[in-house]
mmCIF file of C-alpha atoms in Angstrom:
data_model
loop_
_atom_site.group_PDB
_atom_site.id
_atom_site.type_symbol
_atom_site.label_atom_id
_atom_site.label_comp_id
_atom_site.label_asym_id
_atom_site.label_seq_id
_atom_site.Cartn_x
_atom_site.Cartn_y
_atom_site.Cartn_z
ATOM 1 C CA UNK A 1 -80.325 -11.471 -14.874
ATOM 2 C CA UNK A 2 -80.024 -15.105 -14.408
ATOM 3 C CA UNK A 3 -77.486 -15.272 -17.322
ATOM 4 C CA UNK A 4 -74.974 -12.566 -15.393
ATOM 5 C CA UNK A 5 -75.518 -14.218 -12.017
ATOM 6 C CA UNK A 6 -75.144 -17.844 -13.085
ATOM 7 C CA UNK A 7 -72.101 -16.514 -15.026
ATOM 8 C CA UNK A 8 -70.482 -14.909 -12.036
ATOM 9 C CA UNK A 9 -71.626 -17.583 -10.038
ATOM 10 C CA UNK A 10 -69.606 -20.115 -12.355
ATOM 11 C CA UNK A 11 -66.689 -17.883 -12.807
ATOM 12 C CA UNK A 12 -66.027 -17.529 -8.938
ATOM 13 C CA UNK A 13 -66.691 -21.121 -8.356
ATOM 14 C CA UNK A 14 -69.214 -20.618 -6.712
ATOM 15 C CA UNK A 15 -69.005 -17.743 -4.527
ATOM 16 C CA UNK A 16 -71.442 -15.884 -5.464
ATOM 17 C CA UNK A 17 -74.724 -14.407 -3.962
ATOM 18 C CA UNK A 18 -78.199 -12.532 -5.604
ATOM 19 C CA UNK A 19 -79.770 -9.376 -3.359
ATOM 20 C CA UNK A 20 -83.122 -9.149 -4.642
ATOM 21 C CA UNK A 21 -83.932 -5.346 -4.295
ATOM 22 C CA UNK A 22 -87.475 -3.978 -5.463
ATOM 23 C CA UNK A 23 -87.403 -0.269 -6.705
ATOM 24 C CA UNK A 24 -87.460 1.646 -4.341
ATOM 25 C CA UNK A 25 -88.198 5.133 -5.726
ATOM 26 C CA UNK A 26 -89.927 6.858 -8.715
ATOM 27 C CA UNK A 27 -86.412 7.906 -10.084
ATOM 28 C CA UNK A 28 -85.331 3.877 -10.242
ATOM 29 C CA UNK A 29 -88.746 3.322 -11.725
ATOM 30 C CA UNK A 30 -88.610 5.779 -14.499
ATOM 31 C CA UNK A 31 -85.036 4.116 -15.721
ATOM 32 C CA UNK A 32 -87.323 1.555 -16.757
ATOM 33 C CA UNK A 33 -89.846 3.426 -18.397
ATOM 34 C CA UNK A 34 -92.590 3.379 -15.560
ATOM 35 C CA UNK A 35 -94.670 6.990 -15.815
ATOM 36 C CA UNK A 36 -94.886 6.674 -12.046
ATOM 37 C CA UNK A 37 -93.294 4.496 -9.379
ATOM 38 C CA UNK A 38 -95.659 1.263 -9.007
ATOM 39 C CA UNK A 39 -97.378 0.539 -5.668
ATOM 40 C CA UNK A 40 -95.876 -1.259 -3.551
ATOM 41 C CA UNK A 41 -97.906 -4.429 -3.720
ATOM 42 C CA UNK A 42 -97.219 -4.444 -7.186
ATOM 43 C CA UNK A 43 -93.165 -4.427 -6.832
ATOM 44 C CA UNK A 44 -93.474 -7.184 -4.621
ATOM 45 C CA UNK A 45 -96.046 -9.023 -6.806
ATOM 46 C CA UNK A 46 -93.604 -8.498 -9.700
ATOM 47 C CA UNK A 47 -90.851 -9.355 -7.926
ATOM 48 C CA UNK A 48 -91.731 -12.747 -6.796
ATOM 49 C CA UNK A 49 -92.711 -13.502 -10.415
ATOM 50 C CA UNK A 50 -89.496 -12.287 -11.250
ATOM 51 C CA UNK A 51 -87.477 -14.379 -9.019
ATOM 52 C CA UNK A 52 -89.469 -18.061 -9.724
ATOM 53 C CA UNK A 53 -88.601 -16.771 -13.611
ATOM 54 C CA UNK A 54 -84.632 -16.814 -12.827
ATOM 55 C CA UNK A 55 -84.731 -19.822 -10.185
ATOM 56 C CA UNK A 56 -86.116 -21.426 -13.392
ATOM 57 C CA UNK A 57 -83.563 -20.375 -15.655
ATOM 58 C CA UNK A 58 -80.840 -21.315 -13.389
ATOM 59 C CA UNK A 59 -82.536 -25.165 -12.993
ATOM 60 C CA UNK A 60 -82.147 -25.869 -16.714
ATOM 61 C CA UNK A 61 -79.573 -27.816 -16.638
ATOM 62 C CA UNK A 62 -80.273 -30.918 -14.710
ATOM 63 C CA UNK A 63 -77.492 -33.423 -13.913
ATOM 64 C CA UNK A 64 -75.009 -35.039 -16.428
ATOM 65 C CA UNK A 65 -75.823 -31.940 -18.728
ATOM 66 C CA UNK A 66 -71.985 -30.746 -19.260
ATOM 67 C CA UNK A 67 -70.476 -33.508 -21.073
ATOM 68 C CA UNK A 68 -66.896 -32.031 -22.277
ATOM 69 C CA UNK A 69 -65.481 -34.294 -25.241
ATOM 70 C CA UNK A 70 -63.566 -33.115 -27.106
ATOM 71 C CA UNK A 71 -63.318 -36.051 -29.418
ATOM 72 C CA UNK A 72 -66.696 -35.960 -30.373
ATOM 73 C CA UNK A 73 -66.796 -32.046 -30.536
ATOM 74 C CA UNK A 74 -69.571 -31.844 -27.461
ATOM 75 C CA UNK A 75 -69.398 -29.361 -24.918
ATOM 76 C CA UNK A 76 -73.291 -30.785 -22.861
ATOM 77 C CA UNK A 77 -76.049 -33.147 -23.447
ATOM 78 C CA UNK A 78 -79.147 -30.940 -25.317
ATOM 79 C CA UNK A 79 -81.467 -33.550 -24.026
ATOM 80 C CA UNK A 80 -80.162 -33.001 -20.524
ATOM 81 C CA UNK A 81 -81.173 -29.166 -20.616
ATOM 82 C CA UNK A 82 -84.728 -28.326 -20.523
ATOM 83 C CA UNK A 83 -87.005 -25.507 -21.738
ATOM 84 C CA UNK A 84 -88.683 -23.398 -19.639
ATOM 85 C CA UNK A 85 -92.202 -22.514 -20.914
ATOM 86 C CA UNK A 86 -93.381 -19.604 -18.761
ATOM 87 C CA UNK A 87 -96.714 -18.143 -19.040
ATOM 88 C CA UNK A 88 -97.276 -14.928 -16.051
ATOM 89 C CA UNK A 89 -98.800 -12.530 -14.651
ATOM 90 C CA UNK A 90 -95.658 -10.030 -15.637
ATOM 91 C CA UNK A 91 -93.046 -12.339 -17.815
ATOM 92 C CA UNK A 92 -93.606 -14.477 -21.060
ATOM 93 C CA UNK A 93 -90.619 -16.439 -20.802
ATOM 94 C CA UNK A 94 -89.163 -19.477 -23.816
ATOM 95 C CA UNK A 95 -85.913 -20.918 -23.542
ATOM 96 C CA UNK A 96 -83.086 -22.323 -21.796
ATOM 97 C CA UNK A 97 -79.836 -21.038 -20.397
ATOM 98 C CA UNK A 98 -76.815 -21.736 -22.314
ATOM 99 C CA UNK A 99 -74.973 -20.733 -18.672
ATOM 100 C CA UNK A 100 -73.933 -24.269 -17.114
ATOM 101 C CA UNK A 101 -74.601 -24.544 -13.096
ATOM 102 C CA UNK A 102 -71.270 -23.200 -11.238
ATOM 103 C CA UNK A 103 -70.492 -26.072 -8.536
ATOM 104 C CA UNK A 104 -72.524 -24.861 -5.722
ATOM 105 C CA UNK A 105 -75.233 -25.375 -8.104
ATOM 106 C CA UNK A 106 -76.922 -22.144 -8.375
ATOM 107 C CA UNK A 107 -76.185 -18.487 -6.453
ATOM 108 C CA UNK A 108 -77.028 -18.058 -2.946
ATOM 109 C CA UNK A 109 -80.832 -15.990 -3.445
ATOM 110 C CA UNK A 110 -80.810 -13.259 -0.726
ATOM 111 C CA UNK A 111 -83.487 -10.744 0.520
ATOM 112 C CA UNK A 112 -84.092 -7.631 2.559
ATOM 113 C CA UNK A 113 -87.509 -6.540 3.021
ATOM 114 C CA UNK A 114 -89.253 -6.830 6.020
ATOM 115 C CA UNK A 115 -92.415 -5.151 5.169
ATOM 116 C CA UNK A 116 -95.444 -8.120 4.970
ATOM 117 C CA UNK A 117 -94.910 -8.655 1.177
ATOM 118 C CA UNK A 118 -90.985 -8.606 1.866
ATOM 119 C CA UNK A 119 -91.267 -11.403 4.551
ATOM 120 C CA UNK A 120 -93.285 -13.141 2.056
ATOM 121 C CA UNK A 121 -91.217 -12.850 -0.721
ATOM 122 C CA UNK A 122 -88.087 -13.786 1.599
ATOM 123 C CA UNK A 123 -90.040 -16.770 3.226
ATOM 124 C CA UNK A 124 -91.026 -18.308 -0.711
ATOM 125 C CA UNK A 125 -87.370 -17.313 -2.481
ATOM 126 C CA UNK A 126 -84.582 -16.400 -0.010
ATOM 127 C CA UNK A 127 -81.823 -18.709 1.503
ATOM 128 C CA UNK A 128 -80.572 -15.722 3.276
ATOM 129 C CA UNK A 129 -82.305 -12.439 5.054
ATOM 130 C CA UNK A 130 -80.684 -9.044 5.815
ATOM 131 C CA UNK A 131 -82.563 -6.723 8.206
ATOM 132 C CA UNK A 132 -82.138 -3.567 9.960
ATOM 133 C CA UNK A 133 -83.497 -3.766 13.749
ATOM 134 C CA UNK A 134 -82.407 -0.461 15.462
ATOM 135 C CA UNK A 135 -83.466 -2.877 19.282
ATOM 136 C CA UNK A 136 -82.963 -6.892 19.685
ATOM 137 C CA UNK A 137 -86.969 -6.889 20.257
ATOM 138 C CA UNK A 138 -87.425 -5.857 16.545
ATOM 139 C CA UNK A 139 -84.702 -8.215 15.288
ATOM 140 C CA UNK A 140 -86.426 -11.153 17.326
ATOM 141 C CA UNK A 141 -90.493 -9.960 16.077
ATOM 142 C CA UNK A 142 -88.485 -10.023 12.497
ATOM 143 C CA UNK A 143 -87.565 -13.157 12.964
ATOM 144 C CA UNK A 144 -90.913 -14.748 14.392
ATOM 145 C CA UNK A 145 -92.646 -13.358 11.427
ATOM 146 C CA UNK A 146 -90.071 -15.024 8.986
ATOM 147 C CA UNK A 147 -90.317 -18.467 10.885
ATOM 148 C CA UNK A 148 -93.849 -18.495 10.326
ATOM 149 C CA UNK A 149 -94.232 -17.075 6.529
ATOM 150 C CA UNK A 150 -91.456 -19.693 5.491
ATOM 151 C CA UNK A 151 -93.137 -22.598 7.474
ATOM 152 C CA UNK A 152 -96.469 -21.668 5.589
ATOM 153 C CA UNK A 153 -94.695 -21.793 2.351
ATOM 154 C CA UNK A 154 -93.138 -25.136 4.059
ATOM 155 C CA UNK A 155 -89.627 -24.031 3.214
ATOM 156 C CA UNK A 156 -86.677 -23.936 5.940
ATOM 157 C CA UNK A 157 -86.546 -20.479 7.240
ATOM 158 C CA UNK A 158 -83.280 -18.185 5.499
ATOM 159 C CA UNK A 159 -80.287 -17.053 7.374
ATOM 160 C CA UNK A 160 -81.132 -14.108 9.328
ATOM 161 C CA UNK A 161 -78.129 -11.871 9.107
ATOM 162 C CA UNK A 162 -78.523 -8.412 11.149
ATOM 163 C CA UNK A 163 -76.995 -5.211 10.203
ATOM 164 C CA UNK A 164 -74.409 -3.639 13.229
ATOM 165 C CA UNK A 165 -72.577 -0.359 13.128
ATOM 166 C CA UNK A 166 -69.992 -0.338 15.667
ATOM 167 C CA UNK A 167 -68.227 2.810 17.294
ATOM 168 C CA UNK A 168 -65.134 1.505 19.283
ATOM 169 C CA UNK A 169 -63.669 3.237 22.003
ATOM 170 C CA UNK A 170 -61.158 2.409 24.774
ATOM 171 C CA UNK A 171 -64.324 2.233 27.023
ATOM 172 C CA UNK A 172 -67.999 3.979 26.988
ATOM 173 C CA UNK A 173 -67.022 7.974 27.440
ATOM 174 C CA UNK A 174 -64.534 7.712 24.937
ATOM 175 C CA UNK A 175 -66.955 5.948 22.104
ATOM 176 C CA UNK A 176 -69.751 7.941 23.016
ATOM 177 C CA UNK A 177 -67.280 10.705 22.323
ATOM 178 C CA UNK A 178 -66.144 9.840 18.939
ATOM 179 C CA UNK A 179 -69.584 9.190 18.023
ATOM 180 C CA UNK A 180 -70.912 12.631 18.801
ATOM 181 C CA UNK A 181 -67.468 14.024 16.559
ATOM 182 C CA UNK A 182 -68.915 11.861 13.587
ATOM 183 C CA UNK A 183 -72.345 13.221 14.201
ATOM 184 C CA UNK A 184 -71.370 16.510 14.125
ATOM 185 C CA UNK A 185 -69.421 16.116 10.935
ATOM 186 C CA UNK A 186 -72.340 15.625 8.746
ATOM 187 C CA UNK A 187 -74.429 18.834 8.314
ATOM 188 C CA UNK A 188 -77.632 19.333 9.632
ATOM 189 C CA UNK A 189 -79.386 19.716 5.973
ATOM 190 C CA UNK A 190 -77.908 15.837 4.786
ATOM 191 C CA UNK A 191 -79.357 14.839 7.863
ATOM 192 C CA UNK A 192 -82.687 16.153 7.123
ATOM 193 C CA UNK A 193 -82.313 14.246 3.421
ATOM 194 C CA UNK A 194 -81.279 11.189 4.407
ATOM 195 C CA UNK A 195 -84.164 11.174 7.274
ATOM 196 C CA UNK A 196 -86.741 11.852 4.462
ATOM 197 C CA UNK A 197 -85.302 9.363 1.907
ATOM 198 C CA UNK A 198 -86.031 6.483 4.531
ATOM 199 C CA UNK A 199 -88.572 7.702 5.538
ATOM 200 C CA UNK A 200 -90.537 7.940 2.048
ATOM 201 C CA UNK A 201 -92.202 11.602 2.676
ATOM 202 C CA UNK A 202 -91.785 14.963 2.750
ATOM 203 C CA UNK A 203 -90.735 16.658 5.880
ATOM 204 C CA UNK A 204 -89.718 19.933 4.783
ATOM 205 C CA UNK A 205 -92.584 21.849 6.217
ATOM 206 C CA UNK A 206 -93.074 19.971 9.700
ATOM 207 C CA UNK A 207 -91.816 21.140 12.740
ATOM 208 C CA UNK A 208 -87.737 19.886 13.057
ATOM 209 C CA UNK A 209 -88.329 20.297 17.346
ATOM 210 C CA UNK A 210 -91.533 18.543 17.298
ATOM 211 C CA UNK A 211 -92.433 14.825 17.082
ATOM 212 C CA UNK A 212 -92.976 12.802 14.183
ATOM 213 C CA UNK A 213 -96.386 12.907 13.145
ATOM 214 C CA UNK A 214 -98.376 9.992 11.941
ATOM 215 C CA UNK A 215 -96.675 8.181 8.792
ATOM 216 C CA UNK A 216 -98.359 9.063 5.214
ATOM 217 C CA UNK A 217 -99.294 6.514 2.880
ATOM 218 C CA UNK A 218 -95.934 5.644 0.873
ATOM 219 C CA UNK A 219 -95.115 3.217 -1.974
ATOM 220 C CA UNK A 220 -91.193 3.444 -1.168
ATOM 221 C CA UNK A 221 -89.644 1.052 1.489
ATOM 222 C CA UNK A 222 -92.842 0.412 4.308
ATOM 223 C CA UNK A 223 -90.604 -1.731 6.393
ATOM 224 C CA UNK A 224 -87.851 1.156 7.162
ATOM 225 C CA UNK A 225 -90.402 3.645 7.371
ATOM 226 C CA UNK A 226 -92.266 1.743 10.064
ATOM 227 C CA UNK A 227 -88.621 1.153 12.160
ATOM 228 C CA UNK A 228 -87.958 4.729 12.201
ATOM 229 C CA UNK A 229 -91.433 5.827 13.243
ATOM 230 C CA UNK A 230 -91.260 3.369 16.145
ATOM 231 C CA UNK A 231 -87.824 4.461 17.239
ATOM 232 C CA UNK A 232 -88.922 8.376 17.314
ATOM 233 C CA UNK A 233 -91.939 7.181 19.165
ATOM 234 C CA UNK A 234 -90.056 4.747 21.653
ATOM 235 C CA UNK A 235 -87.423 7.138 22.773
ATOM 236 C CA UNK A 236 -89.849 10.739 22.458
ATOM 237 C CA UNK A 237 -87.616 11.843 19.818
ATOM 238 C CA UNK A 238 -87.996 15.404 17.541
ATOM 239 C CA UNK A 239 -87.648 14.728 14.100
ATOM 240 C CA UNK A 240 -84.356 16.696 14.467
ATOM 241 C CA UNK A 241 -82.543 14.484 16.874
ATOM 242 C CA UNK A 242 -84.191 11.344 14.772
ATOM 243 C CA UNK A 243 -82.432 12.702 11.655
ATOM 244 C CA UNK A 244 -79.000 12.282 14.047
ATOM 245 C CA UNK A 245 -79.831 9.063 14.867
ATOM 246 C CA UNK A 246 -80.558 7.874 11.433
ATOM 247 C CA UNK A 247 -77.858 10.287 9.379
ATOM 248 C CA UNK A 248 -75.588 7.533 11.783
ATOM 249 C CA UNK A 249 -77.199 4.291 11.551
ATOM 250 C CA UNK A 250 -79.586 4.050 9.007
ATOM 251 C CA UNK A 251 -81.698 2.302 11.670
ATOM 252 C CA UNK A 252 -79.473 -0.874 11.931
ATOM 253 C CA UNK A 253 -78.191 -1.663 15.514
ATOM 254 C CA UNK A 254 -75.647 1.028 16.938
ATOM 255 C CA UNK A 255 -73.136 -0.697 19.088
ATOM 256 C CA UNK A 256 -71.122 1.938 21.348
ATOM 257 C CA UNK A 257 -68.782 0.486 23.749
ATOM 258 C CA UNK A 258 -65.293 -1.177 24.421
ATOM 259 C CA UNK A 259 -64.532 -4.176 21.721
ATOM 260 C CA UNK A 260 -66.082 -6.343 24.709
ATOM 261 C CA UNK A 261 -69.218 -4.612 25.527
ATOM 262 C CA UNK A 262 -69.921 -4.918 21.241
ATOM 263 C CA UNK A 263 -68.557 -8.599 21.450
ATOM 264 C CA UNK A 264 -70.651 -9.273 24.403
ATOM 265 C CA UNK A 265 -74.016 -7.461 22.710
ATOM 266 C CA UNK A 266 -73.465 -9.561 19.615
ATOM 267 C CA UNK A 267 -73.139 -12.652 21.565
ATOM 268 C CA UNK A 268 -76.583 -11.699 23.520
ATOM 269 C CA UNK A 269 -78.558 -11.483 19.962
ATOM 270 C CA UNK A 270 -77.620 -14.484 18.762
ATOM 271 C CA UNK A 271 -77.413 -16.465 21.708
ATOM 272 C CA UNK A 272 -81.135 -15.412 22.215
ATOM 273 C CA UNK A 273 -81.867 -15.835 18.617
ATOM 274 C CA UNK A 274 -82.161 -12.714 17.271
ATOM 275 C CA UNK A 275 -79.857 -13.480 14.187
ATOM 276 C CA UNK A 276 -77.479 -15.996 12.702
ATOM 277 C CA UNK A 277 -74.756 -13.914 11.964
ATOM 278 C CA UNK A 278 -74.294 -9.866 11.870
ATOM 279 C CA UNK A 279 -73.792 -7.486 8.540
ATOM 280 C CA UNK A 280 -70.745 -4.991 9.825
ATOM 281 C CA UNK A 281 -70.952 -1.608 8.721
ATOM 282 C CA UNK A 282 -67.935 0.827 9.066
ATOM 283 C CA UNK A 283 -68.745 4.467 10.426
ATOM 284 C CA UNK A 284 -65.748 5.779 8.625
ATOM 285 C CA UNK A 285 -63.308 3.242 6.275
ATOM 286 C CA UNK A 286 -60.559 1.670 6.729
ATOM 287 C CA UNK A 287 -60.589 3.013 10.450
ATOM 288 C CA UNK A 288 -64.150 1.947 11.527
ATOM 289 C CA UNK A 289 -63.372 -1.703 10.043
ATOM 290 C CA UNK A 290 -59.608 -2.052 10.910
ATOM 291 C CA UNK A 291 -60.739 -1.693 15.039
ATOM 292 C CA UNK A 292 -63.616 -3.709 14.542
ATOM 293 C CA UNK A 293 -61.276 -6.917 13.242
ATOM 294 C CA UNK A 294 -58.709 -6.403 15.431
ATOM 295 C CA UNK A 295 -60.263 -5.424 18.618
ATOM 296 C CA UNK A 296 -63.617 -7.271 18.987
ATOM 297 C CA UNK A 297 -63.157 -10.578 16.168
ATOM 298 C CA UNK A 298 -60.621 -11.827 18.672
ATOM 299 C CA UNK A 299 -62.944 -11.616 21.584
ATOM 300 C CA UNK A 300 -65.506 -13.489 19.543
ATOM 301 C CA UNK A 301 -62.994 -16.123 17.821
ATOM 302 C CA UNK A 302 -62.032 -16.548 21.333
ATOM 303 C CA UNK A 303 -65.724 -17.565 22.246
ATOM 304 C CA UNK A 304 -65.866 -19.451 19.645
ATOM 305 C CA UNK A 305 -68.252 -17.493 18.185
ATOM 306 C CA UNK A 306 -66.613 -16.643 14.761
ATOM 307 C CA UNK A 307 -64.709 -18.974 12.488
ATOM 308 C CA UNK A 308 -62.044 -17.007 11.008
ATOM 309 C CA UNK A 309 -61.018 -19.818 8.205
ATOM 310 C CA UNK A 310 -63.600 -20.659 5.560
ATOM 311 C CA UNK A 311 -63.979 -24.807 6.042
ATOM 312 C CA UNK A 312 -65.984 -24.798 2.659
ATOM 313 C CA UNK A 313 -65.407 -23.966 -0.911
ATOM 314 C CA UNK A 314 -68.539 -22.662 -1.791
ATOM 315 C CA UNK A 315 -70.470 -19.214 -0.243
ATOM 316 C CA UNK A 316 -73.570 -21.858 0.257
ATOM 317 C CA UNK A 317 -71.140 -23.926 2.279
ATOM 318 C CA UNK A 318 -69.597 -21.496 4.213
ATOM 319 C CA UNK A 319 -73.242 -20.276 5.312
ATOM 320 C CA UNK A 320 -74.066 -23.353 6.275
ATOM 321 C CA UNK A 321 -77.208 -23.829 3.820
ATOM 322 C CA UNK A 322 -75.947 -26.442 1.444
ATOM 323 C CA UNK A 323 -73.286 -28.916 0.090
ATOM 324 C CA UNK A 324 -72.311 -29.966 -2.900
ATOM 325 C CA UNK A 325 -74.746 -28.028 -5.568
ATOM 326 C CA UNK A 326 -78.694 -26.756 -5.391
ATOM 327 C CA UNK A 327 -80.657 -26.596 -8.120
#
């Protein structure tokens, strides 16, 4: 892994980010010759073990270490490129990479978890957070919990970036309206499957008009199954009309309106610091995305609220996290 990402990273000139994603299911887990899917406390474990492994990697080659000549045949300075001698929990790892740093020094490390071991594996490795937050009160809770983790693990908070599925209309009826059509294009059975995917259990034999009942213990993603149960709770939903709302949104944000009512909803989370920046998520490609950045970008460009021209050559420069490189 750090090999193909500090390749990429140096073949794009830097451009290129890392979404740390722990398994999520038994089927990922027995690709990798796990009997079972591991708990989730071990994933997490793992993972962070995992990550300090590659951030090591990546830091091998310290600066001065490519020395092109071509007169004297030399492509780097050996003595300029440590070993890494790493003794863990879950990795025995010898060696150095023979990948030189790309010139935003190393890819951009991002994270998505917002369970307590995700926030603490964001807080210790991530320069940059995704999260789904179906209300701006879970976005901004999200948030407080990664200020503090990352402050304990005295590191600068990451880049909270929330995910937003818009439905554009020419005002509310007529969004509201398109939004029911996509609904009712995907049947009721996919529905059902997607619901129980997120939400890690079985719900085959529960009552589809009833509520949700309390959550059973599950080693797939806590974090999502904890935002759906809350939303189901918060707005008295069955676990039918749930499965609508989440066959939609997945439990990100669902922004229904004219392109200002969505402009003026983004501008309210991050004004009040719910997020640094939004994830945009089509409901149906290349429509979905075509009205979103023609209809509502120029309302926020306008606002000064979007900078439609990268000012940086790097992805770490354009998010704002670093110049020049970061080992």
């Amino acid at each position: 892994v750090a090999r193909m990402t500090a390749s990429v990273d140096l073949l794009s000139g830097g451009r290129f980010g890392w979404n740390v994603v722990t398994g999520q299911n038994r089927y990922e887990a027995a690709l990798h010759g796990y009997e079972s899917q591991p708990s989730h406390a071990d994933r997490y474990d793992r993972a962070e073990e995992f990550v300090d492994v590659v951030r090591d990697l990546w830091s091998t080659w310290r600066d001065g270490a490519p020395t092109p000549d071509v007169s004297a045949g030399r492509v780097f300075d050996p003595a300029r490129v440590h070993h890494v001698h790493h003794r863990g929990k879950h990795f025995r790892v010898d060696g150095r990479l023979n990948v030189p740093p790309s010139r935003q020094g190393r890819p951009v490390v991002v994270q998505a978890g917002a369970s307590d071991a995700g926030i603490r594996l964001a807080a210790r490795t991530a320069d940059l957070t995704f999260v789904a937050s179906p209300t701006m009160h879970v976005a901004l809770d999200y948030r407080r919990r990664m200020t503090t983790a990352a402050h304990a693990c005295e590191r600068r908070p990451p880049l909270v970036l929330a995910g937003i599925m818009s439905i554009i209309g020419t005002d509310l009826t007529d969004a509201r309206a398109s939004l029911v059509e996509l609904d009712d294009l995907v049947p009721e059975p996919l529905r059902l499957h997607v619901l129980q995917h997120q939400l890690g259990f079985s719900i085959e034999r529960l009552d589809l008009d009833g509520p949700l009942p309390s959550p059973t213990v599950t080693e797939s993603a806590k974090s999502r199954q904890a935002i759906l149960v809350e939303m189901a709770r918060r707005d008295g939903m069955t676990i039918r009309e749930l499965a609508r709302v989440v066959a939609a949104s997945r439990g990100h944000f669902l922004a229904v309106g004219d392109p200002p009512h969505v402009a003026d909803t983004m501008e309210e989370w991050f004004l009040v610091g719910a997020c640094d920046g939004f994830f945009v998520m089509g409901a149906t490609l290349p429509a979905s995305l075509r009205a979103f950045t023609e209809q509502v970008l120029p309302i926020l460009t306008e606002r000064r609220l979007f900078r439609p021209v990268d000012t940086g050559v790097t992805l770490a420069q354009n998010l704002g996290l670093w110049d020049g490189t970061a080992l």
